XYZ file of C-alpha atoms in Angstrom:
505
model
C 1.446 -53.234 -7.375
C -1.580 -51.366 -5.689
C -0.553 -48.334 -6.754
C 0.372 -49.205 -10.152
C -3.413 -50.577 -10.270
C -4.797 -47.044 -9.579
C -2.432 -44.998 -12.290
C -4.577 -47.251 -14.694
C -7.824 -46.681 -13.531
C -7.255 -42.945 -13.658
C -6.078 -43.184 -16.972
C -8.974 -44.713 -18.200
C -11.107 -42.529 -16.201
C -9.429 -40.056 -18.240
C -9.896 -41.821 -21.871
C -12.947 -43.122 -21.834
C -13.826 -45.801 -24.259
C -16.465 -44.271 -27.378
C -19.791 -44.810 -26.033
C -21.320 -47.428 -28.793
C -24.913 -46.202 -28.198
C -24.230 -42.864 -29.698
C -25.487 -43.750 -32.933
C -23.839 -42.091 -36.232
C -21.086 -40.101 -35.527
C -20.250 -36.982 -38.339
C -18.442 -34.806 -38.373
C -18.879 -31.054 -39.644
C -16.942 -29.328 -42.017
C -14.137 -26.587 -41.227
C -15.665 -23.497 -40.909
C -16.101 -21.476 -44.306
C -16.838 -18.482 -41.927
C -15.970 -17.319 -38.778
C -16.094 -14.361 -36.679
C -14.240 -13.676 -33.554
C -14.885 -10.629 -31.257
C -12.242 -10.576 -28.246
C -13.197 -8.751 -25.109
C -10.410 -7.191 -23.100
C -9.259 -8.641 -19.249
C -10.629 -6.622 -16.257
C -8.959 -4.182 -14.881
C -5.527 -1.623 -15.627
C -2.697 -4.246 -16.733
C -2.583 -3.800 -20.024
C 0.604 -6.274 -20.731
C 0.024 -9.433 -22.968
C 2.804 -11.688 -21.306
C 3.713 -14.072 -24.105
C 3.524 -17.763 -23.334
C 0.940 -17.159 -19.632
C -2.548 -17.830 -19.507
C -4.418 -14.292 -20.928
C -7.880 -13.341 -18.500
C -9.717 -11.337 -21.602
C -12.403 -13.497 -23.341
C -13.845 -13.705 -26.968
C -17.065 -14.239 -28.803
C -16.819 -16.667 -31.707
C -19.038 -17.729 -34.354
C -18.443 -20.065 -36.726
C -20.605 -20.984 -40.106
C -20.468 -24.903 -41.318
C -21.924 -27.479 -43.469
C -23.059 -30.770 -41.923
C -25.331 -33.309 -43.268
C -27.382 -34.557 -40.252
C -28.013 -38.329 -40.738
C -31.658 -39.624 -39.323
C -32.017 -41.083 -35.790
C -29.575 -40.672 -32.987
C -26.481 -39.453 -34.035
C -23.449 -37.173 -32.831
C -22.272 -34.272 -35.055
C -18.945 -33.016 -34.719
C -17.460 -29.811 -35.059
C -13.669 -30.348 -34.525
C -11.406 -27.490 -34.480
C -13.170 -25.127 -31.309
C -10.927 -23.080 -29.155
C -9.780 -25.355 -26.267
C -10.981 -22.379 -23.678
C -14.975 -22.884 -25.295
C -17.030 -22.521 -22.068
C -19.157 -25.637 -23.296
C -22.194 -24.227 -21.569
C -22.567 -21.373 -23.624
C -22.356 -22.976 -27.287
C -25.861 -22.272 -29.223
C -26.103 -24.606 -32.611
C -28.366 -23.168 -34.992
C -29.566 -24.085 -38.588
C -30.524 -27.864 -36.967
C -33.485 -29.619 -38.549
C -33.670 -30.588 -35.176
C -33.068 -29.773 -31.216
C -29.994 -30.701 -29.602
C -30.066 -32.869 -26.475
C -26.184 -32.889 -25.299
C -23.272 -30.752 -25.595
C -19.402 -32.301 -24.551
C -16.531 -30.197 -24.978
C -13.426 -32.648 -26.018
C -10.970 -30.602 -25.123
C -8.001 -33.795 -24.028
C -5.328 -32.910 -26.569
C -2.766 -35.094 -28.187
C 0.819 -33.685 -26.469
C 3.899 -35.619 -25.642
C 2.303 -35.886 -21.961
C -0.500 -37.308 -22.960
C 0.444 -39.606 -25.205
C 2.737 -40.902 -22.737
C 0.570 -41.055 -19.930
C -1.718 -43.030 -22.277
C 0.456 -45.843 -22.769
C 0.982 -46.557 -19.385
C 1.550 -50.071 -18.837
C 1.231 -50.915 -22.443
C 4.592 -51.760 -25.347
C 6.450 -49.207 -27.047
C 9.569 -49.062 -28.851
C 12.413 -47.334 -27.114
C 15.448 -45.863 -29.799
C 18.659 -45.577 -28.537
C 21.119 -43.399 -30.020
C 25.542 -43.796 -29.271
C 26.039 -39.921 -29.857
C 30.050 -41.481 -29.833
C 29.677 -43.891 -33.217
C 26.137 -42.876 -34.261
C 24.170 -46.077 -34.417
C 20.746 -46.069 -33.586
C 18.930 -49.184 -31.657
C 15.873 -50.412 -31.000
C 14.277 -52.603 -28.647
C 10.928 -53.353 -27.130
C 9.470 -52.042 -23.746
C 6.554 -51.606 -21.216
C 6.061 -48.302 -19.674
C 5.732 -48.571 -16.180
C 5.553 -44.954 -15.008
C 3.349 -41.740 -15.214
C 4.460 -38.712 -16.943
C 5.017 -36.124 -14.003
C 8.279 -37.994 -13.143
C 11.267 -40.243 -14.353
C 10.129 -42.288 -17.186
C 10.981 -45.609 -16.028
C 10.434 -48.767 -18.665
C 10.653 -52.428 -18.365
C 12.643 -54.122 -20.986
C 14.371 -57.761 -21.256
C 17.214 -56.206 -18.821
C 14.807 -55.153 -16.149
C 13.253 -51.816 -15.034
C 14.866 -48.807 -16.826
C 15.083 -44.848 -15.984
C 15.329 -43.320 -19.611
C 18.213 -41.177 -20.353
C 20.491 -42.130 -17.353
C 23.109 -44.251 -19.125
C 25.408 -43.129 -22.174
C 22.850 -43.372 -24.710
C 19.987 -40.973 -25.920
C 16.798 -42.250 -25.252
C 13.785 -41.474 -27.121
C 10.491 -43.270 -27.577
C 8.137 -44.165 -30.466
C 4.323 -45.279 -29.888
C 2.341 -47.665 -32.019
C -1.022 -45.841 -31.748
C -2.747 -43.241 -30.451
C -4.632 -43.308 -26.830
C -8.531 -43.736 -26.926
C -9.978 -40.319 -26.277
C -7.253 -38.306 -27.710
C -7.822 -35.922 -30.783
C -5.466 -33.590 -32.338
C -7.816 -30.665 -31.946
C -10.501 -29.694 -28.944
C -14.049 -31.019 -30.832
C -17.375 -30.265 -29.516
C -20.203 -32.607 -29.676
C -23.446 -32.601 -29.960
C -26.301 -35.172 -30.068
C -29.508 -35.220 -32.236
C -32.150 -37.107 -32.874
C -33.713 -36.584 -36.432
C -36.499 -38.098 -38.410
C -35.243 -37.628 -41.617
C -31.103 -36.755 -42.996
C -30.717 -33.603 -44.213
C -27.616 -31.162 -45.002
C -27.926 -27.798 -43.353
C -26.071 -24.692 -42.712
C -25.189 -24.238 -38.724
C -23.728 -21.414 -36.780
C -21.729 -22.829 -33.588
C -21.113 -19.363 -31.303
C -19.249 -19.729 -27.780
C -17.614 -17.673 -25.201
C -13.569 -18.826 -25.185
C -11.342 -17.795 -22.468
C -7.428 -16.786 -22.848
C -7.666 -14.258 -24.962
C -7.065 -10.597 -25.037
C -6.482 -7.005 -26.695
C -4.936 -4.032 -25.771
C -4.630 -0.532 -27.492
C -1.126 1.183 -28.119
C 0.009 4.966 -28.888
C 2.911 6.287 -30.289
C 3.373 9.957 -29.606
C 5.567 12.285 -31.962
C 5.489 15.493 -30.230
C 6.554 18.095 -32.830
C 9.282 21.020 -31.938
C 6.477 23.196 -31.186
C 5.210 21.082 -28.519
C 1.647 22.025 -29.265
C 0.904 19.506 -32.222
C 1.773 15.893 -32.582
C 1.419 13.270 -34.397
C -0.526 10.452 -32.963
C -1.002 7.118 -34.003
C -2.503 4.087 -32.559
C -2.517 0.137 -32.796
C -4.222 -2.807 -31.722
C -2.676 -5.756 -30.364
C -4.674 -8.927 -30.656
C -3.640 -11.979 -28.148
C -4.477 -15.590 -27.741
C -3.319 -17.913 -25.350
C -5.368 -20.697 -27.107
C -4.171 -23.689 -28.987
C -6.647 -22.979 -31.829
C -6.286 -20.747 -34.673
C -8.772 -18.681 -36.444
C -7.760 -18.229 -40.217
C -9.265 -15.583 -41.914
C -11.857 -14.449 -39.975
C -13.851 -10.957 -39.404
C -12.446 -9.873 -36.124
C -13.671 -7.142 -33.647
C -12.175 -6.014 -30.062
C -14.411 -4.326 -28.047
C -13.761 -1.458 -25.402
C -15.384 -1.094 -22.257
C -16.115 -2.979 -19.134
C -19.157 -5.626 -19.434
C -19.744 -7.756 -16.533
C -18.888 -10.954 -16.784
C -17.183 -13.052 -14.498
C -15.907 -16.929 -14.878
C -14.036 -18.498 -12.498
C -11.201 -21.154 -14.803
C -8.134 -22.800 -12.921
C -5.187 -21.667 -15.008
C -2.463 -24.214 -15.695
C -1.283 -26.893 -18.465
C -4.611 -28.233 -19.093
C -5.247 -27.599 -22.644
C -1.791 -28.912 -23.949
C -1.490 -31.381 -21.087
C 1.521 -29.822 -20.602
C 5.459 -30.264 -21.198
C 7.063 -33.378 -21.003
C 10.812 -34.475 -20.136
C 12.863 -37.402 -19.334
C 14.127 -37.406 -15.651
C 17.239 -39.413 -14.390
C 16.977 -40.747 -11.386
C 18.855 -40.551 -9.065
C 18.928 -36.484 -9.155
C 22.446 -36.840 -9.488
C 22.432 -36.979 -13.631
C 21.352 -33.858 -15.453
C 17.543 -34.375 -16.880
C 17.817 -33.917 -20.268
C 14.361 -33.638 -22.534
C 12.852 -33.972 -25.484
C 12.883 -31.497 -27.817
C 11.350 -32.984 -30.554
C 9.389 -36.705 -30.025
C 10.715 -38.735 -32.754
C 7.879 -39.857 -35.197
C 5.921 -42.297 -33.951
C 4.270 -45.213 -36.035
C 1.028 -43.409 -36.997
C 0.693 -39.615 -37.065
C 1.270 -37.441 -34.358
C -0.003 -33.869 -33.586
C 1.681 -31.272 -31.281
C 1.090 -27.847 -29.859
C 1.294 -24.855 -32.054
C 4.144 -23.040 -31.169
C 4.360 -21.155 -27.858
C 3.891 -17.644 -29.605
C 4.281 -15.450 -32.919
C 4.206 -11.622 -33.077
C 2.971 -10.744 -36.538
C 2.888 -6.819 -37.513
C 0.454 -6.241 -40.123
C 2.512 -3.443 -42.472
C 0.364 -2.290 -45.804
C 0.839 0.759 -48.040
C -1.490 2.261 -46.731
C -3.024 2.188 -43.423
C -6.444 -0.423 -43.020
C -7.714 0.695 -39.640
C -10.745 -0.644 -37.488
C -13.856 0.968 -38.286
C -15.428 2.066 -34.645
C -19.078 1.700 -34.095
C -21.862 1.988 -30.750
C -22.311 -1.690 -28.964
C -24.626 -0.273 -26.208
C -22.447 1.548 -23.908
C -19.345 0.112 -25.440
C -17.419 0.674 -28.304
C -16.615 -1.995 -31.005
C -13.639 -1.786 -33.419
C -14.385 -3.769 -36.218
C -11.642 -4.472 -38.292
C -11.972 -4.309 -42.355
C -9.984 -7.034 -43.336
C -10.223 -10.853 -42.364
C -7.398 -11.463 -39.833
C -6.043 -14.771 -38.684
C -5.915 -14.854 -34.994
C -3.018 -16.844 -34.854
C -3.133 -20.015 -31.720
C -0.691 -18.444 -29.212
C 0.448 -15.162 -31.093
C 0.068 -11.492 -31.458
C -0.873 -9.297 -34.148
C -0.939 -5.596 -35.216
C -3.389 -4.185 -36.711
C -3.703 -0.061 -37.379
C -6.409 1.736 -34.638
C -6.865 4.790 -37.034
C -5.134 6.629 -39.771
C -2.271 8.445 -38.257
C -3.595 11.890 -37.554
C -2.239 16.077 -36.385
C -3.566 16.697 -33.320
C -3.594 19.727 -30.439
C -1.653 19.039 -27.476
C -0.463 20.798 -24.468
C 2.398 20.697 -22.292
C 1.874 20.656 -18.877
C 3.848 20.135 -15.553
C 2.022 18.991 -12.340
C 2.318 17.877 -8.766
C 0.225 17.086 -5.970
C -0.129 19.148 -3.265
C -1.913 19.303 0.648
C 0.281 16.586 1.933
C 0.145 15.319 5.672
C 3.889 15.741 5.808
C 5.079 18.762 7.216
C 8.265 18.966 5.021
C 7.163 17.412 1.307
C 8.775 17.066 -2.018
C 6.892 15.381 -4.163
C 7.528 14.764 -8.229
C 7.032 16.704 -10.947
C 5.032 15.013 -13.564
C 5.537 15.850 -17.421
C 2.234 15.433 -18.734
C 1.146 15.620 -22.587
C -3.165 16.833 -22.433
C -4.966 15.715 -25.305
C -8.496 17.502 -25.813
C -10.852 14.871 -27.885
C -12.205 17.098 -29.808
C -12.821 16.890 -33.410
C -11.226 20.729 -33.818
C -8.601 19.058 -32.061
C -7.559 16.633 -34.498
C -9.145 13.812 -32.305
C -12.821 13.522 -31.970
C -13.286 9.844 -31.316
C -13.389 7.107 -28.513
C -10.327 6.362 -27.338
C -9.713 2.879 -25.523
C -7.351 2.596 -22.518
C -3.614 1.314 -23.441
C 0.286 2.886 -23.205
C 1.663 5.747 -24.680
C 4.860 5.776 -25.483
C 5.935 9.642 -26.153
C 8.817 10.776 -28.528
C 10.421 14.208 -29.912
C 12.956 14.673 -32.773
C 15.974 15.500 -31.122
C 19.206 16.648 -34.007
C 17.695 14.927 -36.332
C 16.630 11.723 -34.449
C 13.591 10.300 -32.796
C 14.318 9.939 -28.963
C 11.982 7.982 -26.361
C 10.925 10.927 -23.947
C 8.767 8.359 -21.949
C 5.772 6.231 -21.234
C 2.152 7.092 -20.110
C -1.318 5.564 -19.646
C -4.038 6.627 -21.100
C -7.790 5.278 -19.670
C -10.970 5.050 -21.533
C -11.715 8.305 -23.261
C -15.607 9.167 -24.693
C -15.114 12.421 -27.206
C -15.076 15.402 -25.704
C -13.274 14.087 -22.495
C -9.618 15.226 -21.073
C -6.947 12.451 -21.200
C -4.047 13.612 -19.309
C -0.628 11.202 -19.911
C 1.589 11.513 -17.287
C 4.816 10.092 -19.290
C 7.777 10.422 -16.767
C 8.985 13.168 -13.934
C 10.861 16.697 -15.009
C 14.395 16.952 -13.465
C 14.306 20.341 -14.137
C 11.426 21.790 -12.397
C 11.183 21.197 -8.384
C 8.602 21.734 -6.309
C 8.954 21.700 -1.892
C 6.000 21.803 0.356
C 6.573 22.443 3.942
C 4.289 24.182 6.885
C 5.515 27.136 7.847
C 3.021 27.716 10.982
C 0.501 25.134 13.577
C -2.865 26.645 15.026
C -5.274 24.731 16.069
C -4.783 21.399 14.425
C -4.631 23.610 10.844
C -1.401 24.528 9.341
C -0.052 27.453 7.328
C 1.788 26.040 4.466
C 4.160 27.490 1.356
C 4.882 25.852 -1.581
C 8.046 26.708 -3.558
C 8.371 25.858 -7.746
C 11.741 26.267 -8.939
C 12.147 26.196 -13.063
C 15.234 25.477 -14.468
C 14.532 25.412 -17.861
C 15.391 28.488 -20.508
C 11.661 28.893 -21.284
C 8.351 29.567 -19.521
C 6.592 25.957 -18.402
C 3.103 25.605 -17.551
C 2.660 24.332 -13.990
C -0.947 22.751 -11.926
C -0.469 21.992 -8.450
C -3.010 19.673 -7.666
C -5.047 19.291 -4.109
C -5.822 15.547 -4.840
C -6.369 13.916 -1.200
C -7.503 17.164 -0.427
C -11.665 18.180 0.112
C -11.463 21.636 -1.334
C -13.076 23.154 1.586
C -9.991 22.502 3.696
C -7.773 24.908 1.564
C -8.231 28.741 2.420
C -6.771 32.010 2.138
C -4.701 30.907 -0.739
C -2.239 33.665 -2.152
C -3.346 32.669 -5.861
C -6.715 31.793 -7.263
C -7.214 28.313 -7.384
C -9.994 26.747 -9.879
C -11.608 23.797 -9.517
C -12.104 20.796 -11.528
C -12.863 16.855 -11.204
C -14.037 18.302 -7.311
C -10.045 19.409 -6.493
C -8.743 22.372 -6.120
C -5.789 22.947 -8.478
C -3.278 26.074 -8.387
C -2.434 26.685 -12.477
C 0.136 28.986 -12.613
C 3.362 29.574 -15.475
C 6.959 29.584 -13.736
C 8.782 31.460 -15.761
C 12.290 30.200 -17.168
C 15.389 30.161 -14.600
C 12.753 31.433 -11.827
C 10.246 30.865 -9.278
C 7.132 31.125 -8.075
C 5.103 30.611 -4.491
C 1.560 29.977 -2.742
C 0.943 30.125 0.784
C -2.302 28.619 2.008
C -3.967 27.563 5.012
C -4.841 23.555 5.021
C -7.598 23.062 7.493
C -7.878 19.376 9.134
């Protein structure tokens, strides 16, 4: 009995009753503009795993109309993303200051609104999946969520779903302190009512963009045609209909720490048998309950925008950064994805190269042969723009048919820059290392490049671990660039060619 004490007094730790000295309580209107600018997650994973918690972030600013009664009230603004970090809401457009902020972010889910009628009557339907009749009969839940859901009716205490019937449960109410959509709150104090215009702009967590490229190298191998995407993600249960969007590229600093779990949707909720012996079987779909219920949007939808003719993002300076604004309201869709076009499909310059690194500490080495595609960003290039970080995926018409040569990375790229996409390893060219000679703690080492392909390829071997002091008395010339010493030579077809060079410890 102790224990069952305490479940209730964290449940109504957790639903507060409405605090009556509020005052007025109003709520805004939907928002007849908003604007959401998602930043991207920190570091080089660029994946957007549907249905897990996303680590990018986004700016959003909403426009509404509230009329602000006089004295103490609380005006509403339901409908925030449940990630808003409450601290950082401003409210402008007030007549007057604000003096508190709460985020209401406990949504109505089939956890929840269990959990909330702990200890409390329900109506428990039974369903004879042999003869189809449906009954009904009162009950008391007597159990938390996270488990079995036990139930005390006129026969006794009851584990749902462990006998020959369906079980499924129907609630007259909703719990105190539930809403069907995270709210944010905020008290004033006004002499006089008043309607006004406000902005509402917050920082939300779980969400995130990334940037995609798709390749078609062209049977010279020296042009291509390149185009890009942008895939917007959120994780949130909110969505954000028709509103000017923007991702930005780049790496601001900003840093908030969030425990990542089922709290926004309080999460899933099954019946468990007990014993473990019987199968748990859960609920799909809760059956209707006596007054409306609200659920969780689904867990994700993948919407590709496809037009005519291509809309793409319009790039512009943010500092440092780069923001890609895109022309069109989009809806960013409560745990989806959508396309939208990066630029207009576009010719571009590219080059073919092979590449390996070189200088290793292994006496006998064999390392892989990259197959690299360099794109120049230059505007004589085709290119001529910023670039954000995101795969490649690299094709070439093959009889008649587009064929999947590989897949690449590409980091942030300012005009003018290099991006080299290393998009899979050649099993025709080989390349074999070994030292030849000791003296002295340096060694004398040959390198060996076997081609065999029926044409010429262009070949780098590439010192990267390597201070380019330590390598002398090459064979070759080797140039420098990015501070390593690289060996650029072209092996021609069905032949070889070799360096020998001295690598100094």
């Amino acid at each position: 009995m102790a224990a069952r004490i305490w479940c209730l007094s964290a449940l109504l730790s957790v639903f507060p009753l409405a605090d009556a000295a509020a005052g007025t309580v109003v709520d805004a209107s939907p928002p007849v503009e908003t604007r959401v600018t998602i930043y991207r997650a920190k570091g080089d994973d660029t994946s957007l795993a549907v249905g897990s918690n996303l680590d990018g972030y986004a700016l959003i600013s909403e426009t509404r109309e509230v009329d602000v009664p006089a004295g103490s009230a609380t005006i509403r603004f339901p409908g925030v993303a449940a990630g808003m970090l409450a601290e950082s809401a401003v409210v402008t457009g007030l007549p007057v200051g604000v003096r508190e902020k709460n985020l209401d972010a406990a949504l109505l889910s089939p956890g929840r609104l269990y959990g909330g009628w702990y200890g409390r009557p329900v109506m428990v339907r039974r369903h004879d999946p042999k003869t189809g009749r449906l009954r009904e009969e009162r009950a008391v839940v007597r159990s938390a969520p996270g488990g079995a859901a036990v139930v005390e009716t006129a026969s006794g205490f009851e584990v749902l779903n462990c006998g020959p019937f369906k079980d499924s449960l129907a609630y007259p109410g909703v719990p105190q302190g539930l809403s069907s959509s995270p709210t944010l709150s905020v008290a004033t104090d006004a002499p006089s009512g008043a309607h006004a215009r406000v902005t509402l702009s917050y920082l939300a967590w779980n969400f995130d963009w990334r940037a995609d490229y798709v390749l078609d190298l062209e049977a010279d191998r020296r042009h291509a045609m390149l185009n890009a995407w942008v895939t917007l993600a959120s994780g949130d249960v909110t969505s954000f209909v028709g509103a000017q969007t923007s991702v930005v590229a780049g790496n601001p600093d900003f840093d908030e720490k969030r425990a990542h779990g089922d709290e926004e949707d309080g999460g899933t909720f099954m019946f468990r048998c007990f014993p473990a012996s019987a199968p748990p079987s859960p609920i799909v779909a809760p059956p209707p309950p006596i007054v409306g219920q609200a659920f969780p949007a689904p867990e994700a939808d993948l919407v590709v925008t496809a037009m005519r003719r291509v809309v793409a993002a319009k790039m512009e300076d943010l500092g440092d950064l780069k923001l890609y604004r895109l022309p069109l309201p989009t809806t960013v869709a409560a745990r989806g994805q959508k396309q939208v076009a990066l630029f207009a499909p576009r010719r571009i310059v590219v080059e073919q190269v092979l590449t390996a690194d070189l200088g290793s500490d292994d006496d006998d080495n064999k390392p892989d042969v990259g197959m690299v595609v360099r794109l120049r960003n230059r505007k004589e290039n085709g290119l001529g723009l910023a670039l954000p970080k995101g795969a490649v995926r690299v094709f070439a018409r093959q009889n008649g048919a587009e064929l999947l040569l590989g897949q690449g990375q590409i980091t942030d790229r300012a005009v003018n820059e290099r991006a080299d996409i290393t998009y899979g390893t050649s099993p025709q060219v080989t390349a074999h290392e070994i030292a030849v000679h000791r003296r002295k703690g340096a060694r004398e080492m040959a390198v060996t490049v076997s081609n065999a392909n029926p044409v010429p390829v262009s070949f780098e071997g590439v010192f990267a671990n390597v201070v380019p002091g330590a390598v002398r008395d090459a064979t070759a010339p080797l140039a420098l660039r990015d501070g390593r010493r690289i060996w650029i030579t072209t092996i021609p077809a069905h032949g070889k060619k070799a360096l020998r060079y001295r690598l100094m410890p």
